[in-house]
Short mmCIF file of C-alpha atoms and ligand atoms in Angstrom, two decimals:
data_model
loop_
_atom_site.label_atom_id
_atom_site.label_comp_id
_atom_site.label_asym_id
_atom_site.label_seq_id
_atom_site.Cartn_x
_atom_site.Cartn_y
_atom_site.Cartn_z
CA UNK A 1 28.02 -113.13 13.35
CA UNK A 2 31.09 -115.40 13.78
CA UNK A 3 31.82 -116.95 17.17
CA UNK A 4 34.79 -119.06 18.25
CA UNK A 5 34.65 -121.39 21.22
CA UNK A 6 38.13 -122.45 22.27
CA UNK A 7 39.73 -124.92 24.71
CA UNK A 8 36.82 -127.29 24.29
CA UNK A 9 36.60 -130.73 25.94
CA UNK A 10 33.80 -132.09 23.80
CA UNK A 11 31.09 -134.71 24.16
CA UNK A 12 29.51 -134.58 20.71
CA UNK A 13 26.28 -136.37 21.67
CA UNK A 14 27.20 -139.59 19.83
CA UNK A 15 30.65 -140.85 20.86
CA UNK A 16 31.42 -141.75 24.44
CA UNK A 17 35.01 -140.46 24.27
CA UNK A 18 35.63 -136.82 25.15
CA UNK A 19 37.66 -134.97 22.52
CA UNK A 20 40.16 -132.58 24.07
CA UNK A 21 41.47 -129.27 22.80
CA UNK A 22 38.86 -128.46 20.15
CA UNK A 23 38.06 -125.16 18.47
CA UNK A 24 34.43 -124.72 17.45
CA UNK A 25 33.58 -122.07 14.85
CA UNK A 26 30.01 -120.84 14.64
CA UNK A 27 28.56 -118.89 11.75
CA UNK A 28 25.02 -117.49 11.89
CA UNK A 29 23.99 -119.88 14.64
CA UNK A 30 25.29 -123.05 12.99
CA UNK A 31 28.60 -124.85 13.63
CA UNK A 32 30.80 -124.36 10.58
CA UNK A 33 33.96 -126.10 11.75
CA UNK A 34 35.36 -128.21 14.58
CA UNK A 35 39.13 -128.54 14.52
CA UNK A 36 42.18 -129.08 16.68
CA UNK A 37 43.98 -126.13 15.21
CA UNK A 38 42.99 -122.50 15.06
CA UNK A 39 42.69 -121.14 11.54
CA UNK A 40 44.69 -117.86 11.72
CA UNK A 41 42.96 -116.49 8.62
CA UNK A 42 39.55 -116.49 10.33
CA UNK A 43 38.28 -113.43 12.18
CA UNK A 44 35.66 -113.69 14.88
CA UNK A 45 33.16 -111.26 16.40
CA UNK A 46 33.33 -113.06 19.70
CA UNK A 47 35.63 -115.60 21.40
CA UNK A 48 34.33 -117.76 24.28
CA UNK A 49 36.71 -119.81 26.41
CA UNK A 50 35.50 -123.22 27.59
CA UNK A 51 38.59 -124.26 29.59
CA UNK A 52 37.72 -126.25 32.69
CA UNK A 53 34.32 -127.44 31.44
CA UNK A 54 32.87 -130.32 29.47
CA UNK A 55 31.00 -128.99 26.45
CA UNK A 56 27.94 -131.05 25.54
CA UNK A 57 25.05 -130.57 23.11
CA UNK A 58 22.07 -128.56 24.35
CA UNK A 59 19.64 -130.97 25.99
CA UNK A 60 16.34 -132.10 24.47
CA UNK A 61 13.20 -132.88 26.43
CA UNK A 62 11.01 -134.83 24.02
CA UNK A 63 7.87 -134.79 26.16
CA UNK A 64 6.84 -131.39 27.51
CA UNK A 65 3.69 -129.33 27.89
CA UNK A 66 5.51 -126.03 27.93
CA UNK A 67 2.47 -123.74 28.03
CA UNK A 68 0.89 -125.52 31.00
CA UNK A 69 2.11 -123.65 34.07
CA UNK A 70 -0.39 -124.98 36.58
CA UNK A 71 -2.85 -127.79 37.19
CA UNK A 72 -5.69 -128.29 34.72
CA UNK A 73 -8.14 -127.04 37.33
CA UNK A 74 -6.15 -123.85 37.86
CA UNK A 75 -5.71 -123.22 34.13
CA UNK A 76 -9.45 -123.71 33.72
CA UNK A 77 -9.78 -120.45 35.69
CA UNK A 78 -7.26 -118.43 33.68
CA UNK A 79 -7.60 -116.33 30.55
CA UNK A 80 -5.56 -117.30 27.51
CA UNK A 81 -3.36 -114.19 28.05
CA UNK A 82 -2.56 -115.22 31.60
CA UNK A 83 -1.57 -118.69 30.43
CA UNK A 84 0.60 -117.20 27.67
CA UNK A 85 2.44 -114.77 29.95
CA UNK A 86 3.13 -117.49 32.51
CA UNK A 87 4.47 -119.82 29.83
CA UNK A 88 7.33 -117.38 29.13
CA UNK A 89 8.64 -118.02 32.65
CA UNK A 90 8.47 -121.79 32.18
CA UNK A 91 10.28 -121.46 28.84
CA UNK A 92 13.10 -119.24 30.17
CA UNK A 93 13.71 -121.52 33.12
CA UNK A 94 13.78 -124.63 30.88
CA UNK A 95 16.46 -122.99 28.75
CA UNK A 96 18.44 -122.10 31.88
CA UNK A 97 18.23 -125.73 33.00
CA UNK A 98 20.04 -126.62 29.76
CA UNK A 99 17.15 -127.59 27.48
CA UNK A 100 17.77 -125.81 24.20
CA UNK A 101 15.10 -127.84 22.38
CA UNK A 102 11.84 -129.40 23.48
CA UNK A 103 9.12 -131.32 21.76
CA UNK A 104 5.76 -130.17 23.02
CA UNK A 105 3.16 -132.90 23.04
CA UNK A 106 0.03 -130.96 23.79
CA UNK A 107 -0.31 -127.29 24.73
CA UNK A 108 -1.13 -124.14 22.85
CA UNK A 109 2.42 -122.83 22.60
CA UNK A 110 1.91 -120.97 19.31
CA UNK A 111 2.47 -117.44 20.66
CA UNK A 112 5.28 -118.64 22.88
CA UNK A 113 7.14 -120.35 20.05
CA UNK A 114 6.75 -117.33 17.77
CA UNK A 115 8.03 -115.04 20.53
CA UNK A 116 11.05 -117.27 21.24
CA UNK A 117 11.97 -117.76 17.58
CA UNK A 118 11.80 -114.01 16.96
CA UNK A 119 13.92 -113.36 20.07
CA UNK A 120 11.31 -111.48 22.12
CA UNK A 121 11.64 -113.89 25.03
CA UNK A 122 14.29 -116.50 25.86
CA UNK A 123 13.33 -120.15 25.58
CA UNK A 124 14.10 -123.43 23.86
CA UNK A 125 13.40 -124.32 20.25
CA UNK A 126 9.96 -125.90 20.25
CA UNK A 127 8.77 -128.79 18.10
CA UNK A 128 5.05 -128.18 18.69
CA UNK A 129 2.15 -130.58 18.36
CA UNK A 130 -0.25 -127.81 19.42
CA UNK A 131 -3.56 -129.31 20.54
CA UNK A 132 -3.32 -132.96 21.47
CA UNK A 133 -6.17 -134.81 19.75
CA UNK A 134 -8.44 -136.97 21.87
CA UNK A 135 -11.69 -138.80 21.41
CA UNK A 136 -14.67 -137.73 23.50
CA UNK A 137 -14.32 -139.35 26.93
CA UNK A 138 -10.66 -140.04 26.09
CA UNK A 139 -7.61 -139.18 28.17
CA UNK A 140 -7.57 -135.56 27.04
CA UNK A 141 -11.27 -134.91 27.39
CA UNK A 142 -10.45 -132.65 30.32
CA UNK A 143 -13.88 -131.38 31.10
CA UNK A 144 -13.47 -131.40 34.84
CA UNK A 145 -16.84 -132.83 35.71
CA UNK A 146 -20.03 -134.07 34.15
CA UNK A 147 -21.79 -130.71 34.40
CA UNK A 148 -19.49 -129.67 31.55
CA UNK A 149 -21.01 -132.12 29.12
CA UNK A 150 -21.09 -131.01 25.49
CA UNK A 151 -23.66 -128.55 24.37
CA UNK A 152 -25.49 -130.86 22.03
CA UNK A 153 -26.84 -128.05 19.89
CA UNK A 154 -23.54 -126.38 19.09
CA UNK A 155 -21.16 -129.25 19.75
CA UNK A 156 -18.91 -127.02 21.87
CA UNK A 157 -17.12 -128.22 24.95
CA UNK A 158 -17.54 -126.03 27.97
CA UNK A 159 -14.12 -126.25 29.57
CA UNK A 160 -12.16 -123.01 29.41
CA UNK A 161 -8.98 -125.12 29.52
CA UNK A 162 -10.00 -126.94 26.36
CA UNK A 163 -11.19 -123.80 24.58
CA UNK A 164 -7.68 -122.39 24.99
CA UNK A 165 -6.48 -124.91 22.41
CA UNK A 166 -4.23 -127.17 24.47
CA UNK A 167 -6.38 -130.17 23.62
CA UNK A 168 -9.09 -130.84 21.12
CA UNK A 169 -11.73 -133.51 20.72
CA UNK A 170 -12.29 -135.34 17.44
CA UNK A 171 -14.59 -138.27 16.82
CA UNK A 172 -15.01 -140.16 13.57
CA UNK A 173 -12.80 -140.03 10.50
CA UNK A 174 -13.90 -136.62 9.12
CA UNK A 175 -13.32 -134.85 12.45
CA UNK A 176 -9.99 -136.62 12.94
CA UNK A 177 -8.86 -135.46 9.50
CA UNK A 178 -10.04 -131.90 10.14
CA UNK A 179 -8.39 -131.59 13.56
CA UNK A 180 -5.14 -133.11 12.30
CA UNK A 181 -5.00 -130.69 9.38
CA UNK A 182 -5.90 -127.81 11.72
CA UNK A 183 -2.81 -128.48 13.84
CA UNK A 184 -0.61 -128.77 10.74
CA UNK A 185 -2.04 -125.45 9.52
CA UNK A 186 -0.94 -123.91 12.84
CA UNK A 187 2.59 -125.22 12.31
CA UNK A 188 2.57 -128.50 14.22
CA UNK A 189 5.74 -130.45 13.47
CA UNK A 190 4.12 -133.76 14.46
CA UNK A 191 0.68 -134.78 15.64
CA UNK A 192 -0.07 -135.88 19.20
CA UNK A 193 -3.00 -138.14 19.87
CA UNK A 194 -4.30 -139.99 22.89
CA UNK A 195 -4.54 -143.66 21.94
CA UNK A 196 -5.48 -145.16 25.28
CA UNK A 197 -6.53 -144.60 28.88
CA UNK A 198 -4.71 -142.10 31.09
CA UNK A 199 -3.73 -141.85 34.72
CA UNK A 200 -4.65 -138.23 35.41
CA UNK A 201 -8.07 -138.26 33.74
CA UNK A 202 -11.32 -139.13 35.44
CA UNK A 203 -13.59 -140.75 32.90
CA UNK A 204 -11.40 -143.27 31.03
CA UNK A 205 -10.07 -146.44 32.67
CA UNK A 206 -6.34 -147.08 32.07
CA UNK A 207 -6.90 -150.23 30.03
CA UNK A 208 -9.17 -148.60 27.45
CA UNK A 209 -8.25 -148.53 23.79
CA UNK A 210 -8.96 -145.08 22.36
CA UNK A 211 -9.60 -144.40 18.69
CA UNK A 212 -10.68 -147.08 16.28
CA UNK A 213 -8.24 -148.45 13.72
CA UNK A 214 -10.13 -146.48 11.06
CA UNK A 215 -9.67 -143.19 12.92
CA UNK A 216 -6.00 -143.92 13.68
CA UNK A 217 -5.30 -144.82 10.08
CA UNK A 218 -6.88 -141.56 8.87
CA UNK A 219 -4.72 -139.48 11.22
CA UNK A 220 -1.51 -141.39 10.42
CA UNK A 221 -2.09 -141.19 6.65
CA UNK A 222 -2.73 -137.44 6.80
CA UNK A 223 0.44 -136.74 8.78
CA UNK A 224 2.53 -139.14 6.71
CA UNK A 225 1.34 -137.35 3.56
CA UNK A 226 2.80 -134.19 5.09
CA UNK A 227 6.13 -135.94 5.66
CA UNK A 228 5.86 -136.22 9.45
CA UNK A 229 4.66 -138.67 12.10
CA UNK A 230 2.19 -139.33 14.91
CA UNK A 231 3.04 -139.69 18.58
CA UNK A 232 0.53 -141.21 20.94
CA UNK A 233 -0.06 -141.10 24.66
CA UNK A 234 -0.40 -144.76 25.58
CA UNK A 235 -0.18 -147.07 28.61
CA UNK A 236 -2.12 -150.27 27.86
CA UNK A 237 -0.51 -153.13 25.91
CA UNK A 238 -3.40 -153.83 23.49
CA UNK A 239 -3.64 -150.12 22.66
CA UNK A 240 0.11 -150.04 21.93
CA UNK A 241 -0.17 -153.02 19.61
CA UNK A 242 -2.92 -151.36 17.54
CA UNK A 243 -1.11 -148.01 17.46
CA UNK A 244 2.12 -149.60 16.20
CA UNK A 245 0.27 -151.66 13.59
CA UNK A 246 -1.47 -148.52 12.31
CA UNK A 247 1.80 -146.60 11.95
CA UNK A 248 2.26 -144.52 15.11
CA UNK A 249 6.01 -143.85 15.45
CA UNK A 250 6.42 -142.53 18.99
CA UNK A 251 4.81 -144.09 22.05
CA UNK A 252 4.56 -141.63 24.95
CA UNK A 253 4.93 -143.51 28.27
CA UNK A 254 4.58 -147.00 26.66
CA UNK A 255 3.99 -148.31 30.15
CA UNK A 256 2.59 -151.84 30.19
CA UNK A 257 5.04 -153.28 27.71
CA UNK A 258 5.80 -156.98 27.30
CA UNK A 259 8.29 -158.91 25.19
CA UNK A 260 5.93 -159.10 22.19
CA UNK A 261 5.37 -155.35 22.12
CA UNK A 262 9.07 -154.68 22.63
CA UNK A 263 9.85 -156.87 19.61
CA UNK A 264 7.16 -155.06 17.60
CA UNK A 265 8.77 -151.70 18.51
CA UNK A 266 12.14 -153.02 17.33
CA UNK A 267 10.68 -154.37 14.12
CA UNK A 268 8.81 -151.16 13.20
CA UNK A 269 11.51 -148.76 14.52
CA UNK A 270 9.09 -147.23 17.00
CA UNK A 271 10.34 -144.84 19.67
CA UNK A 272 9.36 -144.91 23.32
CA UNK A 273 9.38 -141.78 25.49
CA UNK A 274 8.85 -142.77 29.14
CA UNK A 275 9.17 -140.69 32.32
CA UNK A 276 11.02 -142.54 35.06
CA UNK A 277 11.55 -139.81 37.67
CA UNK A 278 7.81 -139.16 37.83
CA UNK A 279 7.21 -142.92 37.84
CA UNK A 280 9.31 -143.29 40.99
CA UNK A 281 7.21 -140.62 42.70
CA UNK A 282 3.77 -141.84 41.67
CA UNK A 283 4.61 -145.50 42.32
CA UNK A 284 4.92 -144.48 45.96
CA UNK A 285 1.99 -142.00 46.03
CA UNK A 286 4.36 -139.07 46.55
CA UNK A 287 2.45 -136.61 44.34
CA UNK A 288 -0.72 -135.20 45.93
CA UNK A 289 -3.87 -136.01 43.93
CA UNK A 290 -7.57 -135.22 44.21
CA UNK A 291 -9.05 -138.69 44.56
CA UNK A 292 -8.40 -142.32 45.41
CA UNK A 293 -9.17 -143.31 41.80
CA UNK A 294 -6.32 -141.11 40.59
CA UNK A 295 -3.96 -142.53 43.22
CA UNK A 296 -4.76 -146.08 42.12
CA UNK A 297 -4.27 -145.29 38.42
CA UNK A 298 -1.01 -143.38 38.88
CA UNK A 299 0.43 -145.94 41.30
CA UNK A 300 -0.15 -148.66 38.70
CA UNK A 301 1.45 -146.56 35.96
CA UNK A 302 4.46 -145.75 38.15
CA UNK A 303 5.12 -149.39 38.99
CA UNK A 304 4.52 -150.42 35.35
CA UNK A 305 7.09 -147.92 34.04
CA UNK A 306 9.79 -149.11 36.40
CA UNK A 307 9.32 -152.65 35.03
CA UNK A 308 9.17 -151.33 31.46
CA UNK A 309 12.67 -149.85 31.85
CA UNK A 310 14.04 -153.42 32.01
CA UNK A 311 12.52 -154.22 28.59
CA UNK A 312 13.78 -150.98 27.03
CA UNK A 313 17.24 -151.97 28.25
CA UNK A 314 16.91 -155.66 27.27
CA UNK A 315 15.84 -154.91 23.66
CA UNK A 316 17.86 -151.69 23.37
CA UNK A 317 14.73 -149.89 22.12
CA UNK A 318 14.85 -146.45 20.59
CA UNK A 319 14.22 -144.33 23.66
CA UNK A 320 14.21 -140.56 24.11
CA UNK A 321 14.37 -138.42 27.22
CA UNK A 322 11.06 -136.88 28.31
CA UNK A 323 9.64 -135.50 31.54
CA UNK A 324 5.93 -134.69 31.08
CA UNK A 325 5.86 -132.10 33.87
CA UNK A 326 2.72 -130.01 34.13
CA UNK A 327 2.37 -127.36 36.82
CA UNK A 328 3.89 -124.29 38.41
CA UNK A 329 7.57 -123.32 37.97
CA UNK A 330 8.32 -125.34 41.14
CA UNK A 331 6.97 -128.49 39.45
CA UNK A 332 8.86 -127.81 36.21
CA UNK A 333 12.02 -127.29 38.28
CA UNK A 334 12.13 -131.08 38.79
CA UNK A 335 12.88 -131.55 35.07
CA UNK A 336 16.54 -132.48 35.58
CA UNK A 337 15.72 -135.18 38.14
CA UNK A 338 15.02 -137.43 35.14
CA UNK A 339 18.80 -137.63 34.57
CA UNK A 340 19.35 -139.46 37.87
CA UNK A 341 16.57 -141.91 37.00
CA UNK A 342 18.02 -142.56 33.51
CA UNK A 343 21.48 -143.14 35.02
CA UNK A 344 20.00 -145.80 37.26
CA UNK A 345 18.30 -147.72 34.42
CA UNK A 346 20.62 -147.14 31.45
CA UNK A 347 23.92 -145.80 32.79
CA UNK A 348 25.32 -142.31 32.31
CA UNK A 349 26.41 -142.44 28.66
CA UNK A 350 23.21 -143.97 27.31
CA UNK A 351 21.05 -141.79 29.53
CA UNK A 352 22.79 -138.69 28.18
CA UNK A 353 22.49 -139.91 24.59
CA UNK A 354 18.73 -140.24 25.09
CA UNK A 355 18.60 -136.50 25.84
CA UNK A 356 20.95 -135.50 23.00
CA UNK A 357 21.56 -137.38 19.73
CA UNK A 358 18.81 -139.96 20.26
CA UNK A 359 16.14 -137.36 21.00
CA UNK A 360 17.47 -135.30 18.09
CA UNK A 361 16.95 -138.27 15.76
CA UNK A 362 13.37 -138.64 17.00
CA UNK A 363 12.55 -134.96 16.51
CA UNK A 364 13.94 -134.99 12.98
CA UNK A 365 11.22 -137.51 12.04
CA UNK A 366 9.19 -134.32 11.54
CA UNK A 367 10.71 -134.30 8.05
CA UNK A 368 8.87 -131.83 5.82
CA UNK A 369 7.29 -130.19 8.89
CA UNK A 370 10.61 -129.67 10.74
CA UNK A 371 10.51 -126.09 12.07
CA UNK A 372 14.33 -126.03 12.35
CA UNK A 373 15.58 -127.58 9.11
CA UNK A 374 18.86 -125.64 8.86
CA UNK A 375 20.82 -127.86 11.23
CA UNK A 376 21.01 -131.05 13.26
CA UNK A 377 20.04 -130.92 16.92
CA UNK A 378 21.19 -132.91 19.94
CA UNK A 379 24.74 -133.12 18.60
CA UNK A 380 27.78 -130.88 18.35
CA UNK A 381 28.99 -131.50 14.79
CA UNK A 382 29.76 -129.47 11.71
CA UNK A 383 26.35 -128.51 10.34
CA UNK A 384 24.50 -128.71 13.63
CA UNK A 385 22.86 -125.79 15.38
CA UNK A 386 25.32 -124.18 17.81
CA UNK A 387 23.39 -125.29 20.90
CA UNK A 388 25.89 -126.15 23.64
CA UNK A 389 26.29 -126.31 27.38
CA UNK A 390 29.40 -125.80 29.52
CA UNK A 391 29.14 -128.32 32.34
CA UNK A 392 31.15 -128.54 35.53
CA UNK A 393 32.44 -132.15 35.61
CA UNK A 394 31.88 -134.90 33.04
CA UNK A 395 28.26 -136.08 32.76
CA UNK A 396 29.28 -138.96 30.45
CA UNK A 397 30.91 -140.49 33.53
CA UNK A 398 28.27 -139.37 36.00
CA UNK A 399 24.86 -138.26 34.75
CA UNK A 400 23.86 -137.12 38.24
CA UNK A 401 25.86 -133.98 37.44
CA UNK A 402 23.05 -132.81 35.14
CA UNK A 403 20.42 -133.45 37.80
CA UNK A 404 21.65 -130.22 39.38
CA UNK A 405 21.15 -127.38 36.86
CA UNK A 406 23.71 -125.25 38.76
CA UNK A 407 26.38 -127.49 37.22
CA UNK A 408 25.31 -126.18 33.81
CA UNK A 409 27.12 -122.87 33.89
CA UNK A 410 26.80 -121.70 30.31
CA UNK A 411 23.89 -122.22 27.93
CA UNK A 412 24.45 -121.34 24.28
CA UNK A 413 21.61 -121.53 21.75
CA UNK A 414 22.21 -120.71 18.12
CA UNK A 415 25.67 -119.39 19.01
CA UNK A 416 24.26 -116.91 21.52
CA UNK A 417 24.83 -117.08 25.30
CA UNK A 418 21.57 -117.28 27.28
CA UNK A 419 23.02 -118.20 30.67
CA UNK A 420 26.47 -117.60 32.11
CA UNK A 421 27.13 -118.20 35.80
CA UNK A 422 30.91 -118.57 35.53
CA UNK A 423 32.91 -116.53 37.96
CA UNK A 424 34.87 -113.95 36.00
ZN1 LIG B 501 2.20 -135.69 28.53
#
């Protein structure tokens, strides 16, 4: 299948300047040529006109839980089939909001990813971590209350949510190795762990360090041997320091950062993936929660992240766009609000780069485990996947444009149109 996109005003994901009057040739889902002149010898199966729009790379959300379509409590009362069916709605709507690729950092999206990649349902490319790995009583020990304590005889956890494979517990080096290899067996492109206390969990204070150095080292070595990397949920400073020293490459949230940790990130080329739109909401208690403890934890995280943005900016840290939304389609619909927050802290061009070429660079750390090795992502270049958006207005000048998904009128993934709201 050969596709031509003509009259393109192009933001390629890397350079701030918009290139005018481009022709983009796509062959079998990958961009084969970008030129300023049409090659008359070429024949195309389809020609798409992009006049009047800015064409940008398909967006990347580097921190999603794509199979989680409701609160943990609600999912605890669903069958695995129900969760799977609902996830197809979340996936389609993400694609329609312009996200052609996501990194999933903890949810059982195996069936969803297979169904998307084989074209049964529309959705983004998924870089899956599958089950996020947590220690017992860690951030992702989501047994909802203490009556769900482990069955000591069989070692099983009693939460239906956890049995569905979104999260898994591992304690001690042998279990950490086993659970890590289990996720790789399932096709994980990177491993997600929980290296410190969380805001939405009940039994682990925010400042806790989770996993010993020995356990961390075992997980990192296993993943590194498979050519990929570990990302870790993390808020507390001391936990971040240990994680970086033991080889974790992507800090999810990275909330209570200081100058020393920022310098360590720079030195070790560690990525941070914070969520600023959510931070603004939770800093002001604008998301309803079940208990005062949760309000106190989330408020602290929200305020911490807004301060952290100054350090990310000051040290120009490697930073990717991520949203971390978990809930119904209405909750996921807030995904694009992150663009307005990024504009505020980093400006439009850098904020957009974080969701395109920068995030693409992070995802490609998956190396030997990359599920999409045939092309680059997050950029529009020769040799990249033909994932592109037609946007009304120029988001390089004003990133608020992407906060409203209606301004994204065409979504192309792998050279195929998945959304087209242009008036004919
Ligand atoms: Zn998350």
